[in-house]
């Protein structure tokens, strides 16, 4: 039987995403300082955090060096080479972030040379026929800001507003698509509630207060970007989880689902209503609740990080977002898969769900795989391999994975086999 083709809409954007701190190398910010201070502890704790099969497969998790971002992928210097690869792979868009600590290394002092660096990056993307999506904040703060309380500082929105105004004035004419903040709710959860990430707070109240600060920061940046270019398109990158009760109609399981959906998926959207030109989906997690905890689903495949793979979740999320009547971009979706045994299937299964959502009326305009390159995965370090392109961290050699070639076929033809 002949395979049916699932066509994507004309002009659909296909690409991949990265973030400054995870790929550039040579950064000094709150995360790099925290990594250096905590490397020994993280290496020590790895034996309690991961399953036996993960510890065997990735012994580098026990090496403190794994937790120091250092040169990362040296993308700061090698970006042209990386964009050549993206173009070769048929990408027509690319998402990256500007590192605040480079632009404003000291409070109120802006570094024009670094702006020029990012201008070159943007032009290099465009010169290869790709549409740049630029993120202003992908979790890292300049050290001076962290000393003043970081995201919790009363003035965080004011500082972010000033930084975004400066960048918008300098680069506003070069870029159409802007993402102000990356996954604010991941930071609320992991930095302020569970205390895993810097500054390792454990306070529901601190986390709760941050929503409004992030929303104000986003709205300020939204206004500055539009002031610089009224035609620009601005949104924030929202992590959206798929939620499900273990027992349907069971009050406490359903209640957990409702709370989860509100604090993770909806609250930031509500607080920024009217200030988003497009919506985003960053999809990694499927959560099933059996009161009082989250439980795993038997039989689902998992990534190297033991995250369950559940493609249908992305359909459900998009289905819910349709009610906002805004264009949607999938700005992140991916998995850690060092031997590249699951990535091809992962991409295709998620794309089928996305195609189904388009068929059902969702205005989805692009897909960015996370990530173009293997990179530095925050408190986990270098062992999780998220890249379409493998990085040899010793030689900085780039090697295209076979799943990237399969994804390239989809990008180039704008369709997948059903
Ligand atoms: O690597 C991160 C990225 O920085 C934000 N979204 C989730 C990815 C995988 O954990």
Tab-separated table of N, CA, C and O in Angstrom, residues 2 6 12 43 49 112 172 198 231 284 320 323 328 340 345 370 377 383 395 398:
chain	number	residue	atom	x	y	z
A	2	UNK	N	0.476	2.239	-0.815
A	2	UNK	CA	1.291	3.449	-0.875
A	2	UNK	C	1.133	4.277	0.400
A	2	UNK	O	0.024	4.376	0.935
A	6	UNK	N	1.457	13.416	4.839
A	6	UNK	CA	0.803	14.463	5.619
A	6	UNK	C	1.507	15.779	5.300
A	6	UNK	O	2.674	15.968	5.649
A	12	UNK	N	5.424	26.866	6.307
A	12	UNK	CA	5.668	26.346	7.659
A	12	UNK	C	7.156	26.507	7.985
A	12	UNK	O	8.019	26.279	7.138
A	43	UNK	N	28.287	15.997	41.297
A	43	UNK	CA	28.909	14.730	40.878
A	43	UNK	C	28.680	13.665	41.948
A	43	UNK	O	28.382	12.506	41.661
A	49	UNK	N	20.600	10.147	42.183
A	49	UNK	CA	19.587	10.784	41.316
A	49	UNK	C	19.173	9.900	40.140
A	49	UNK	O	18.106	10.096	39.575
A	112	UNK	N	28.521	47.468	23.477
A	112	UNK	CA	28.153	47.543	22.055
A	112	UNK	C	28.829	46.469	21.209
A	112	UNK	O	28.282	46.019	20.205
A	172	UNK	N	16.191	45.805	16.810
A	172	UNK	CA	14.767	45.695	16.468
A	172	UNK	C	14.494	45.634	14.968
A	172	UNK	O	13.564	44.946	14.524
A	198	UNK	N	19.940	27.254	40.880
A	198	UNK	CA	20.246	28.493	41.591
A	198	UNK	C	19.049	29.451	41.554
A	198	UNK	O	18.361	29.480	40.546
A	231	UNK	N	5.897	46.181	13.507
A	231	UNK	CA	5.535	44.932	12.812
A	231	UNK	C	6.114	43.686	13.475
A	231	UNK	O	5.899	42.570	12.993
A	284	UNK	N	7.677	18.612	26.815
A	284	UNK	CA	8.542	17.496	27.212
A	284	UNK	C	7.839	16.497	28.117
A	284	UNK	O	8.223	15.343	28.152
A	320	UNK	N	-6.100	22.752	23.432
A	320	UNK	CA	-6.547	23.714	24.454
A	320	UNK	C	-6.141	25.144	24.071
A	320	UNK	O	-6.896	26.104	24.305
A	323	UNK	N	-8.217	28.006	21.771
A	323	UNK	CA	-9.235	28.964	22.218
A	323	UNK	C	-8.712	30.411	22.232
A	323	UNK	O	-9.479	31.356	22.256
A	328	UNK	N	0.455	29.735	16.629
A	328	UNK	CA	1.224	28.940	17.599
A	328	UNK	C	2.521	28.450	16.948
A	328	UNK	O	2.507	27.978	15.808
A	340	UNK	N	20.991	7.910	19.593
A	340	UNK	CA	20.115	8.305	18.480
A	340	UNK	C	19.180	7.163	18.064
A	340	UNK	O	18.806	7.038	16.912
A	345	UNK	N	11.980	8.524	15.507
A	345	UNK	CA	10.602	8.157	15.802
A	345	UNK	C	9.912	9.231	16.650
A	345	UNK	O	8.752	9.582	16.427
A	370	UNK	N	14.386	20.766	19.823
A	370	UNK	CA	15.411	21.016	20.838
A	370	UNK	C	16.313	19.802	20.856
A	370	UNK	O	15.860	18.744	21.259
A	377	UNK	N	23.289	20.823	29.705
A	377	UNK	CA	21.927	20.736	30.243
A	377	UNK	C	21.890	21.161	31.724
A	377	UNK	O	21.746	20.347	32.630
A	383	UNK	N	26.208	15.320	30.055
A	383	UNK	CA	25.913	13.942	29.607
A	383	UNK	C	24.610	13.797	28.813
A	383	UNK	O	24.552	12.987	27.882
A	395	UNK	N	37.252	17.833	20.856
A	395	UNK	CA	37.780	18.397	19.603
A	395	UNK	C	36.863	19.467	19.025
A	395	UNK	O	37.226	20.151	18.092
A	398	UNK	N	31.787	18.480	14.934
A	398	UNK	CA	30.340	18.320	14.799
A	398	UNK	C	30.054	17.103	13.922
A	398	UNK	O	30.676	16.959	12.865
